[in-house]
Amino acid sequence: MVDVLGINGSPRKYGSTFKSLRIALMAIEREGLDTELINLVDLDIKPCIGCLCDEQKACRYPCVIDDDMRELYDKILEAKGVIIATPIYWFAPSGLTKNFIDRLTALENMIFVEGRSWLEGKIGSVIAIGNDGGGLNVVSTVIGALNCMGFLIPPFAITYFEEQQDVLDNLELLVELANIGRNLALIIKKVAVKQWFDQSLREWVEEVRGEIEREATRIRENEKERLRIITRLIKGEQLVR
Ligand SMILES: Cc1cc2nc3c(=O)[nH]c(=O)nc-3n(C[C@H](O)[C@H](O)[C@H](O)COP(=O)(O)O)c2cc1C
């Protein structure tokens, strides 16, 4: 059983979303809780087919679609908290992330089946990473959905980034991300907190960001098929998938 699941909604497993999520998860581990990072791109998660729009009680656990979401439902049910980290795609969460959120309805809709959302009381936070704009729209939409599903949202539980810069070079962002992780962990541990935003995380963040860069580089080097395709695209070859 894992305390906190980190959901990476980017198809680039080594990208800015990964790096941002990783620092938040490391801040959680620093508080003594364990975490697991899930790459949605590795899973077969089909789009929601909207059963509840035909019959409210038809949408329930387990979802009628038999795919990798089945295993993920069980992980979510066991976890105490979930951080959703998504790249910003056209002012919205990525398609991978949106499919995942829609499929959470099978747990939330248990409120109509047996009187209680199965997500009620889980702790939720949201990270949106882009290089241009739309971050506020993404975090507002996703945190709103989580809250309506029953998630408890800590103070300083959302952040977004819209710069053409490596996230690991932006210390302010990293401190915010570390606070997202810390606050989620403190709520899970039911710690009485006097001050929620901890500026002293700055020094810790400076220590660990190199570690995350090395991790991202390792993951990137293992993405051999992806790198092969990107290299050929850069050379101007026409590829048909
Ligand atoms: C289809 C697509 C749409 C995008 N739309 C936006 C956008 O609306 N706003 C933005 O800030 N960045 C946008 N971007 C840029 C990505 O959000 C940015 O490169 C981000 O760092 C990708 O995350 P990753 O490094 O984890 O893959 C878009 C990228 C793609 C591929």
PDB file of C-alpha atoms and ligand atoms in Angstrom:
ATOM      1  CA  MET A   1       0.000   0.000   0.000  1.00  0.00           C
ATOM      2  CA  VAL A   2       1.326   3.426  -1.001  1.00  0.00           C
ATOM      3  CA  ASP A   3       0.498   6.603   0.932  1.00  0.00           C
ATOM      4  CA  VAL A   4       0.511   8.981  -2.039  1.00  0.00           C
ATOM      5  CA  LEU A   5       0.187   8.385  -5.774  1.00  0.00           C
ATOM      6  CA  GLY A   6       1.747  10.876  -8.166  1.00  0.00           C
ATOM      7  CA  ILE A   7      -0.027  10.806 -11.515  1.00  0.00           C
ATOM      8  CA  ASN A   8       2.089  11.995 -14.457  1.00  0.00           C
ATOM      9  CA  GLY A   9      -0.142  12.989 -17.380  1.00  0.00           C
ATOM     10  CA  SER A  10       2.719  13.753 -19.770  1.00  0.00           C
ATOM     11  CA  PRO A  11       3.726  11.339 -22.537  1.00  0.00           C
ATOM     12  CA  ARG A  12       7.308  12.571 -21.933  1.00  0.00           C
ATOM     13  CA  LYS A  13       8.262  10.538 -18.885  1.00  0.00           C
ATOM     14  CA  TYR A  14      11.412  12.617 -18.397  1.00  0.00           C
ATOM     15  CA  GLY A  15       9.843  16.038 -19.062  1.00  0.00           C
ATOM     16  CA  SER A  16       9.016  19.123 -17.001  1.00  0.00           C
ATOM     17  CA  THR A  17       5.853  17.560 -15.592  1.00  0.00           C
ATOM     18  CA  PHE A  18       7.869  14.584 -14.351  1.00  0.00           C
ATOM     19  CA  LYS A  19      10.495  16.837 -12.754  1.00  0.00           C
ATOM     20  CA  SER A  20       7.841  18.982 -11.052  1.00  0.00           C
ATOM     21  CA  LEU A  21       5.927  15.985  -9.753  1.00  0.00           C
ATOM     22  CA  ARG A  22       9.118  14.299  -8.589  1.00  0.00           C
ATOM     23  CA  ILE A  23      10.137  17.160  -6.322  1.00  0.00           C
ATOM     24  CA  ALA A  24       6.664  17.228  -4.750  1.00  0.00           C
ATOM     25  CA  LEU A  25       6.867  13.465  -4.162  1.00  0.00           C
ATOM     26  CA  MET A  26      10.366  13.782  -2.695  1.00  0.00           C
ATOM     27  CA  ALA A  27       9.028  16.390  -0.254  1.00  0.00           C
ATOM     28  CA  ILE A  28       6.386  13.850   0.788  1.00  0.00           C
ATOM     29  CA  GLU A  29       9.008  11.132   1.265  1.00  0.00           C
ATOM     30  CA  ARG A  30      10.995  13.630   3.362  1.00  0.00           C
ATOM     31  CA  GLU A  31       7.979  13.650   5.718  1.00  0.00           C
ATOM     32  CA  GLY A  32       8.271   9.867   6.097  1.00  0.00           C
ATOM     33  CA  LEU A  33       5.460   8.788   3.745  1.00  0.00           C
ATOM     34  CA  ASP A  34       5.891   6.566   0.727  1.00  0.00           C
ATOM     35  CA  THR A  35       4.950   7.471  -2.825  1.00  0.00           C
ATOM     36  CA  GLU A  36       4.572   5.924  -6.265  1.00  0.00           C
ATOM     37  CA  LEU A  37       4.817   7.790  -9.549  1.00  0.00           C
ATOM     38  CA  ILE A  38       2.417   6.492 -12.205  1.00  0.00           C
ATOM     39  CA  ASN A  39       3.033   7.360 -15.854  1.00  0.00           C
ATOM     40  CA  LEU A  40      -0.389   7.359 -17.520  1.00  0.00           C
ATOM     41  CA  VAL A  41       1.299   6.914 -20.905  1.00  0.00           C
ATOM     42  CA  ASP A  42       2.366   3.394 -19.868  1.00  0.00           C
ATOM     43  CA  LEU A  43      -1.225   2.351 -19.163  1.00  0.00           C
ATOM     44  CA  ASP A  44      -4.160   1.456 -21.349  1.00  0.00           C
ATOM     45  CA  ILE A  45      -6.834   3.861 -20.076  1.00  0.00           C
ATOM     46  CA  LYS A  46      -9.710   4.214 -22.483  1.00  0.00           C
ATOM     47  CA  PRO A  47     -12.046   7.242 -22.560  1.00  0.00           C
ATOM     48  CA  CYS A  48     -15.150   7.258 -20.349  1.00  0.00           C
ATOM     49  CA  ILE A  49     -18.234   6.116 -22.307  1.00  0.00           C
ATOM     50  CA  GLY A  50     -20.676   8.098 -20.160  1.00  0.00           C
ATOM     51  CA  CYS A  51     -22.893   5.309 -18.776  1.00  0.00           C
ATOM     52  CA  LEU A  52     -24.253   7.614 -16.071  1.00  0.00           C
ATOM     53  CA  CYS A  53     -25.772   9.851 -18.704  1.00  0.00           C
ATOM     54  CA  ASP A  54     -28.040   6.898 -19.625  1.00  0.00           C
ATOM     55  CA  GLU A  55     -28.678   5.661 -16.118  1.00  0.00           C
ATOM     56  CA  GLN A  56     -27.149   7.347 -13.037  1.00  0.00           C
ATOM     57  CA  LYS A  57     -26.503   4.120 -11.129  1.00  0.00           C
ATOM     58  CA  ALA A  58     -24.919   2.359 -14.109  1.00  0.00           C
ATOM     59  CA  CYS A  59     -21.630   4.132 -13.410  1.00  0.00           C
ATOM     60  CA  ARG A  60     -20.009   2.322 -10.514  1.00  0.00           C
ATOM     61  CA  TYR A  61     -16.944   0.454  -9.300  1.00  0.00           C
ATOM     62  CA  PRO A  62     -15.656  -1.558 -11.101  1.00  0.00           C
ATOM     63  CA  CYS A  63     -16.073   0.481 -14.277  1.00  0.00           C
ATOM     64  CA  VAL A  64     -17.610  -1.494 -17.149  1.00  0.00           C
ATOM     65  CA  ILE A  65     -14.464  -0.859 -19.239  1.00  0.00           C
ATOM     66  CA  ASP A  66     -11.915  -3.572 -18.525  1.00  0.00           C
ATOM     67  CA  ASP A  67      -8.531  -1.914 -18.935  1.00  0.00           C
ATOM     68  CA  ASP A  68      -5.581  -0.785 -16.800  1.00  0.00           C
ATOM     69  CA  MET A  69      -7.793   1.645 -14.884  1.00  0.00           C
ATOM     70  CA  ARG A  70      -9.062  -1.386 -12.919  1.00  0.00           C
ATOM     71  CA  GLU A  71      -5.665  -1.783 -11.241  1.00  0.00           C
ATOM     72  CA  LEU A  72      -5.322   1.962 -10.792  1.00  0.00           C
ATOM     73  CA  TYR A  73      -8.745   2.186  -9.082  1.00  0.00           C
ATOM     74  CA  ASP A  74      -7.497  -0.217  -6.440  1.00  0.00           C
ATOM     75  CA  LYS A  75      -4.273   1.735  -5.931  1.00  0.00           C
ATOM     76  CA  ILE A  76      -6.260   4.959  -5.534  1.00  0.00           C
ATOM     77  CA  LEU A  77      -8.651   3.341  -3.068  1.00  0.00           C
ATOM     78  CA  GLU A  78      -5.688   2.212  -0.950  1.00  0.00           C
ATOM     79  CA  ALA A  79      -3.799   5.538  -1.149  1.00  0.00           C
ATOM     80  CA  LYS A  80      -4.446   8.441   1.197  1.00  0.00           C
ATOM     81  CA  GLY A  81      -3.502  11.140  -1.280  1.00  0.00           C
ATOM     82  CA  VAL A  82      -3.145  11.792  -4.997  1.00  0.00           C
ATOM     83  CA  ILE A  83      -1.183  14.486  -6.843  1.00  0.00           C
ATOM     84  CA  ILE A  84      -2.210  15.020 -10.436  1.00  0.00           C
ATOM     85  CA  ALA A  85       0.547  16.572 -12.554  1.00  0.00           C
ATOM     86  CA  THR A  86      -0.316  17.453 -16.139  1.00  0.00           C
ATOM     87  CA  PRO A  87       1.293  19.307 -18.998  1.00  0.00           C
ATOM     88  CA  ILE A  88      -0.839  22.175 -20.317  1.00  0.00           C
ATOM     89  CA  TYR A  89      -2.185  21.189 -23.738  1.00  0.00           C
ATOM     90  CA  TRP A  90      -4.234  23.952 -25.379  1.00  0.00           C
ATOM     91  CA  PHE A  91      -5.150  25.635 -22.085  1.00  0.00           C
ATOM     92  CA  ALA A  92      -6.415  22.305 -20.769  1.00  0.00           C
ATOM     93  CA  PRO A  93      -5.053  19.163 -19.108  1.00  0.00           C
ATOM     94  CA  SER A  94      -3.472  16.642 -21.506  1.00  0.00           C
ATOM     95  CA  GLY A  95      -5.787  14.041 -23.019  1.00  0.00           C
ATOM     96  CA  LEU A  96      -4.124  11.326 -20.926  1.00  0.00           C
ATOM     97  CA  THR A  97      -4.930  13.294 -17.767  1.00  0.00           C
ATOM     98  CA  LYS A  98      -8.476  14.116 -18.813  1.00  0.00           C
ATOM     99  CA  ASN A  99      -9.300  10.483 -19.599  1.00  0.00           C
ATOM    100  CA  PHE A 100      -7.953   9.505 -16.187  1.00  0.00           C
ATOM    101  CA  ILE A 101     -10.049  12.175 -14.415  1.00  0.00           C
ATOM    102  CA  ASP A 102     -13.217  11.200 -16.303  1.00  0.00           C
ATOM    103  CA  ARG A 103     -12.694   7.556 -15.348  1.00  0.00           C
ATOM    104  CA  LEU A 104     -12.495   8.517 -11.634  1.00  0.00           C
ATOM    105  CA  THR A 105     -16.254   9.048 -11.940  1.00  0.00           C
ATOM    106  CA  ALA A 106     -16.753   5.312 -11.286  1.00  0.00           C
ATOM    107  CA  LEU A 107     -15.448   5.901  -7.740  1.00  0.00           C
ATOM    108  CA  GLU A 108     -17.165   9.267  -7.210  1.00  0.00           C
ATOM    109  CA  ASN A 109     -20.511   8.040  -8.532  1.00  0.00           C
ATOM    110  CA  MET A 110     -20.701   5.455  -5.745  1.00  0.00           C
ATOM    111  CA  ILE A 111     -22.424   8.334  -3.918  1.00  0.00           C
ATOM    112  CA  PHE A 112     -25.498   7.574  -6.061  1.00  0.00           C
ATOM    113  CA  VAL A 113     -25.085   3.812  -5.738  1.00  0.00           C
ATOM    114  CA  GLU A 114     -24.427   3.481  -2.020  1.00  0.00           C
ATOM    115  CA  GLY A 115     -24.528   7.007  -0.581  1.00  0.00           C
ATOM    116  CA  ARG A 116     -20.813   7.767  -0.402  1.00  0.00           C
ATOM    117  CA  SER A 117     -18.168   8.854  -2.902  1.00  0.00           C
ATOM    118  CA  TRP A 118     -15.304   6.394  -2.576  1.00  0.00           C
ATOM    119  CA  LEU A 119     -12.932   9.328  -3.079  1.00  0.00           C
ATOM    120  CA  GLU A 120     -14.313  11.238  -0.101  1.00  0.00           C
ATOM    121  CA  GLY A 121     -11.605  12.447   2.263  1.00  0.00           C
ATOM    122  CA  LYS A 122      -8.635  11.581   0.067  1.00  0.00           C
ATOM    123  CA  ILE A 123      -6.143  14.422  -0.135  1.00  0.00           C
ATOM    124  CA  GLY A 124      -5.631  15.983  -3.574  1.00  0.00           C
ATOM    125  CA  SER A 125      -3.233  18.463  -5.169  1.00  0.00           C
ATOM    126  CA  VAL A 126      -2.655  19.618  -8.743  1.00  0.00           C
ATOM    127  CA  ILE A 127       0.363  20.721 -10.798  1.00  0.00           C
ATOM    128  CA  ALA A 128       0.101  22.120 -14.360  1.00  0.00           C
ATOM    129  CA  ILE A 129       3.220  22.700 -16.457  1.00  0.00           C
ATOM    130  CA  GLY A 130       3.426  24.570 -19.746  1.00  0.00           C
ATOM    131  CA  ASN A 131       5.619  27.103 -21.509  1.00  0.00           C
ATOM    132  CA  ASP A 132       3.108  29.686 -22.673  1.00  0.00           C
ATOM    133  CA  GLY A 133      -0.275  30.098 -20.932  1.00  0.00           C
ATOM    134  CA  GLY A 134      -3.470  28.508 -19.662  1.00  0.00           C
ATOM    135  CA  GLY A 135      -2.138  27.219 -16.335  1.00  0.00           C
ATOM    136  CA  LEU A 136      -4.770  28.872 -14.183  1.00  0.00           C
ATOM    137  CA  ASN A 137      -7.507  27.338 -16.297  1.00  0.00           C
ATOM    138  CA  VAL A 138      -5.986  23.880 -15.910  1.00  0.00           C
ATOM    139  CA  VAL A 139      -5.400  23.933 -12.155  1.00  0.00           C
ATOM    140  CA  SER A 140      -8.836  25.498 -11.532  1.00  0.00           C
ATOM    141  CA  THR A 141     -10.597  22.869 -13.626  1.00  0.00           C
ATOM    142  CA  VAL A 142      -8.755  19.902 -12.166  1.00  0.00           C
ATOM    143  CA  ILE A 143      -8.809  20.962  -8.507  1.00  0.00           C
ATOM    144  CA  GLY A 144     -12.510  21.836  -8.884  1.00  0.00           C
ATOM    145  CA  ALA A 145     -13.232  18.357 -10.228  1.00  0.00           C
ATOM    146  CA  LEU A 146     -11.270  16.692  -7.428  1.00  0.00           C
ATOM    147  CA  ASN A 147     -13.047  18.725  -4.773  1.00  0.00           C
ATOM    148  CA  CYS A 148     -16.469  17.870  -6.241  1.00  0.00           C
ATOM    149  CA  MET A 149     -15.473  14.197  -6.171  1.00  0.00           C
ATOM    150  CA  GLY A 150     -14.879  14.466  -2.424  1.00  0.00           C
ATOM    151  CA  PHE A 151     -11.155  15.169  -2.238  1.00  0.00           C
ATOM    152  CA  LEU A 152      -9.875  17.324   0.611  1.00  0.00           C
ATOM    153  CA  ILE A 153      -7.629  20.109  -0.702  1.00  0.00           C
ATOM    154  CA  PRO A 154      -4.775  21.362   1.517  1.00  0.00           C
ATOM    155  CA  PRO A 155      -3.572  24.996   1.678  1.00  0.00           C
ATOM    156  CA  PHE A 156      -1.160  25.795  -1.203  1.00  0.00           C
ATOM    157  CA  ALA A 157      -2.249  22.662  -3.086  1.00  0.00           C
ATOM    158  CA  ILE A 158      -2.010  23.968  -6.660  1.00  0.00           C
ATOM    159  CA  THR A 159       0.682  25.472  -8.800  1.00  0.00           C
ATOM    160  CA  TYR A 160       1.228  26.155 -12.465  1.00  0.00           C
ATOM    161  CA  PHE A 161       4.152  27.181 -14.643  1.00  0.00           C
ATOM    162  CA  GLU A 162       4.077  28.900 -18.038  1.00  0.00           C
ATOM    163  CA  GLU A 163       7.693  29.804 -18.830  1.00  0.00           C
ATOM    164  CA  GLN A 164      10.133  28.652 -21.500  1.00  0.00           C
ATOM    165  CA  GLN A 165      12.636  27.615 -18.882  1.00  0.00           C
ATOM    166  CA  ASP A 166      13.709  24.332 -17.332  1.00  0.00           C
ATOM    167  CA  VAL A 167      11.566  23.927 -14.222  1.00  0.00           C
ATOM    168  CA  LEU A 168      14.645  22.870 -12.248  1.00  0.00           C
ATOM    169  CA  ASP A 169      16.172  26.321 -12.881  1.00  0.00           C
ATOM    170  CA  ASN A 170      13.229  28.097 -11.251  1.00  0.00           C
ATOM    171  CA  LEU A 171      13.777  28.054  -7.511  1.00  0.00           C
ATOM    172  CA  GLU A 172      10.469  29.804  -6.684  1.00  0.00           C
ATOM    173  CA  LEU A 173       8.518  27.116  -8.530  1.00  0.00           C
ATOM    174  CA  LEU A 174      10.495  24.337  -6.853  1.00  0.00           C
ATOM    175  CA  VAL A 175       9.761  25.763  -3.396  1.00  0.00           C
ATOM    176  CA  GLU A 176       6.037  25.885  -4.290  1.00  0.00           C
ATOM    177  CA  LEU A 177       6.151  22.289  -5.528  1.00  0.00           C
ATOM    178  CA  ALA A 178       7.941  21.149  -2.379  1.00  0.00           C
ATOM    179  CA  ASN A 179       5.266  22.890  -0.300  1.00  0.00           C
ATOM    180  CA  ILE A 180       2.537  21.081  -2.237  1.00  0.00           C
ATOM    181  CA  GLY A 181       4.148  17.799  -1.223  1.00  0.00           C
ATOM    182  CA  ARG A 182       4.828  18.860   2.360  1.00  0.00           C
ATOM    183  CA  ASN A 183       1.286  20.091   2.967  1.00  0.00           C
ATOM    184  CA  LEU A 184      -0.301  16.987   1.517  1.00  0.00           C
ATOM    185  CA  ALA A 185       1.910  14.866   3.803  1.00  0.00           C
ATOM    186  CA  LEU A 186       1.185  16.997   6.897  1.00  0.00           C
ATOM    187  CA  ILE A 187      -2.560  16.641   6.367  1.00  0.00           C
ATOM    188  CA  ILE A 188      -2.223  12.874   5.984  1.00  0.00           C
ATOM    189  CA  LYS A 189      -0.129  12.762   9.169  1.00  0.00           C
ATOM    190  CA  LYS A 190      -2.689  15.050  10.891  1.00  0.00           C
ATOM    191  CA  VAL A 191       0.061  17.376  12.073  1.00  0.00           C
ATOM    192  CA  ALA A 192      -1.105  20.626  13.696  1.00  0.00           C
ATOM    193  CA  VAL A 193       0.535  23.216  11.452  1.00  0.00           C
ATOM    194  CA  LYS A 194       1.246  26.832  12.441  1.00  0.00           C
ATOM    195  CA  GLN A 195       2.581  27.990   9.093  1.00  0.00           C
ATOM    196  CA  TRP A 196       1.713  26.229   5.857  1.00  0.00           C
ATOM    197  CA  PHE A 197       4.174  27.830   3.432  1.00  0.00           C
ATOM    198  CA  ASP A 198       7.664  26.771   4.446  1.00  0.00           C
ATOM    199  CA  GLN A 199      10.328  29.036   2.891  1.00  0.00           C
ATOM    200  CA  SER A 200      13.077  26.990   4.512  1.00  0.00           C
ATOM    201  CA  LEU A 201      12.430  24.269   1.891  1.00  0.00           C
ATOM    202  CA  ARG A 202      14.496  26.468  -0.435  1.00  0.00           C
ATOM    203  CA  GLU A 203      17.786  25.050   0.831  1.00  0.00           C
ATOM    204  CA  TRP A 204      16.558  21.457   0.541  1.00  0.00           C
ATOM    205  CA  VAL A 205      15.297  22.095  -2.990  1.00  0.00           C
ATOM    206  CA  GLU A 206      18.695  23.441  -4.008  1.00  0.00           C
ATOM    207  CA  GLU A 207      20.278  20.250  -2.686  1.00  0.00           C
ATOM    208  CA  VAL A 208      17.983  17.776  -4.494  1.00  0.00           C
ATOM    209  CA  ARG A 209      17.320  19.355  -7.876  1.00  0.00           C
ATOM    210  CA  GLY A 210      20.517  17.880  -9.369  1.00  0.00           C
ATOM    211  CA  GLU A 211      19.314  14.431  -8.344  1.00  0.00           C
ATOM    212  CA  ILE A 212      16.046  14.942 -10.260  1.00  0.00           C
ATOM    213  CA  GLU A 213      17.944  16.133 -13.356  1.00  0.00           C
ATOM    214  CA  ARG A 214      20.047  12.949 -13.308  1.00  0.00           C
ATOM    215  CA  GLU A 215      16.916  10.825 -12.875  1.00  0.00           C
ATOM    216  CA  ALA A 216      15.205  12.562 -15.830  1.00  0.00           C
ATOM    217  CA  THR A 217      18.292  12.031 -18.012  1.00  0.00           C
ATOM    218  CA  ARG A 218      18.349   8.319 -17.117  1.00  0.00           C
ATOM    219  CA  ILE A 219      14.664   7.932 -18.015  1.00  0.00           C
ATOM    220  CA  ARG A 220      15.146   9.848 -21.274  1.00  0.00           C
ATOM    221  CA  GLU A 221      18.023   7.590 -22.310  1.00  0.00           C
ATOM    222  CA  ASN A 222      15.796   4.534 -21.751  1.00  0.00           C
ATOM    223  CA  GLU A 223      13.090   5.905 -24.047  1.00  0.00           C
ATOM    224  CA  LYS A 224      14.935   4.439 -27.034  1.00  0.00           C
ATOM    225  CA  GLU A 225      11.970   4.122 -29.423  1.00  0.00           C
ATOM    226  CA  ARG A 226      10.768   7.650 -28.655  1.00  0.00           C
ATOM    227  CA  LEU A 227      14.264   9.101 -29.106  1.00  0.00           C
ATOM    228  CA  ARG A 228      14.674   7.218 -32.383  1.00  0.00           C
ATOM    229  CA  ILE A 229      11.446   8.751 -33.715  1.00  0.00           C
ATOM    230  CA  ILE A 230      12.306  12.266 -32.502  1.00  0.00           C
ATOM    231  CA  THR A 231      15.798  12.065 -34.030  1.00  0.00           C
ATOM    232  CA  ARG A 232      14.351  11.028 -37.404  1.00  0.00           C
ATOM    233  CA  LEU A 233      11.756  13.820 -37.229  1.00  0.00           C
ATOM    234  CA  ILE A 234      14.486  16.356 -36.500  1.00  0.00           C
ATOM    235  CA  LYS A 235      16.351  15.103 -39.587  1.00  0.00           C
ATOM    236  CA  GLY A 236      13.216  15.846 -41.639  1.00  0.00           C
ATOM    237  CA  GLU A 237      12.264  12.228 -42.414  1.00  0.00           C
ATOM    238  CA  GLN A 238       8.608  11.510 -43.133  1.00  0.00           C
ATOM    239  CA  LEU A 239       7.316   9.000 -40.592  1.00  0.00           C
ATOM    240  CA  VAL A 240       4.091   7.064 -40.717  1.00  0.00           C
ATOM    241  CA  ARG A 241       3.101   5.413 -37.432  1.00  0.00           C
TER     242      ARG A 241
HETATM  243  C1  LIG B   1      -0.546  19.588 -28.072  1.00  0.00           C
HETATM  244  C2  LIG B   1       0.186  20.589 -27.205  1.00  0.00           C
HETATM  245  C3  LIG B   1      -0.480  21.717 -26.749  1.00  0.00           C
HETATM  246  C4  LIG B   1       0.163  22.626 -25.909  1.00  0.00           C
HETATM  247  N1  LIG B   1      -0.538  23.706 -25.433  1.00  0.00           N
HETATM  248  C5  LIG B   1       0.028  24.524 -24.522  1.00  0.00           C
HETATM  249  C6  LIG B   1      -0.728  25.569 -23.913  1.00  0.00           C
HETATM  250  O1  LIG B   1      -1.902  25.790 -24.195  1.00  0.00           O
HETATM  251  N2  LIG B   1      -0.116  26.344 -23.000  1.00  0.00           N
HETATM  252  C7  LIG B   1       1.192  26.148 -22.629  1.00  0.00           C
HETATM  253  O2  LIG B   1       1.676  26.860 -21.742  1.00  0.00           O
HETATM  254  N3  LIG B   1       1.932  25.166 -23.182  1.00  0.00           N
HETATM  255  C8  LIG B   1       1.384  24.344 -24.108  1.00  0.00           C
HETATM  256  N4  LIG B   1       2.118  23.316 -24.659  1.00  0.00           N
HETATM  257  C9  LIG B   1       3.540  23.137 -24.262  1.00  0.00           C
HETATM  258  C10 LIG B   1       3.699  22.115 -23.140  1.00  0.00           C
HETATM  259  O3  LIG B   1       2.755  22.314 -22.116  1.00  0.00           O
HETATM  260  C11 LIG B   1       5.092  22.224 -22.520  1.00  0.00           C
HETATM  261  O4  LIG B   1       6.061  21.934 -23.504  1.00  0.00           O
HETATM  262  C12 LIG B   1       5.268  21.302 -21.327  1.00  0.00           C
HETATM  263  O5  LIG B   1       6.501  21.567 -20.731  1.00  0.00           O
HETATM  264  C13 LIG B   1       5.219  19.845 -21.707  1.00  0.00           C
HETATM  265  O6  LIG B   1       5.347  19.065 -20.513  1.00  0.00           O
HETATM  266  P1  LIG B   1       6.394  17.857 -20.454  1.00  0.00           P
HETATM  267  O7  LIG B   1       7.764  18.476 -20.572  1.00  0.00           O
HETATM  268  O8  LIG B   1       6.171  17.234 -19.138  1.00  0.00           O
HETATM  269  O9  LIG B   1       6.061  16.952 -21.572  1.00  0.00           O
HETATM  270  C14 LIG B   1       1.524  22.411 -25.527  1.00  0.00           C
HETATM  271  C15 LIG B   1       2.192  21.279 -26.018  1.00  0.00           C
HETATM  272  C16 LIG B   1       1.543  20.365 -26.842  1.00  0.00           C
HETATM  273  C17 LIG B   1       2.279  19.130 -27.325  1.00  0.00           C
END
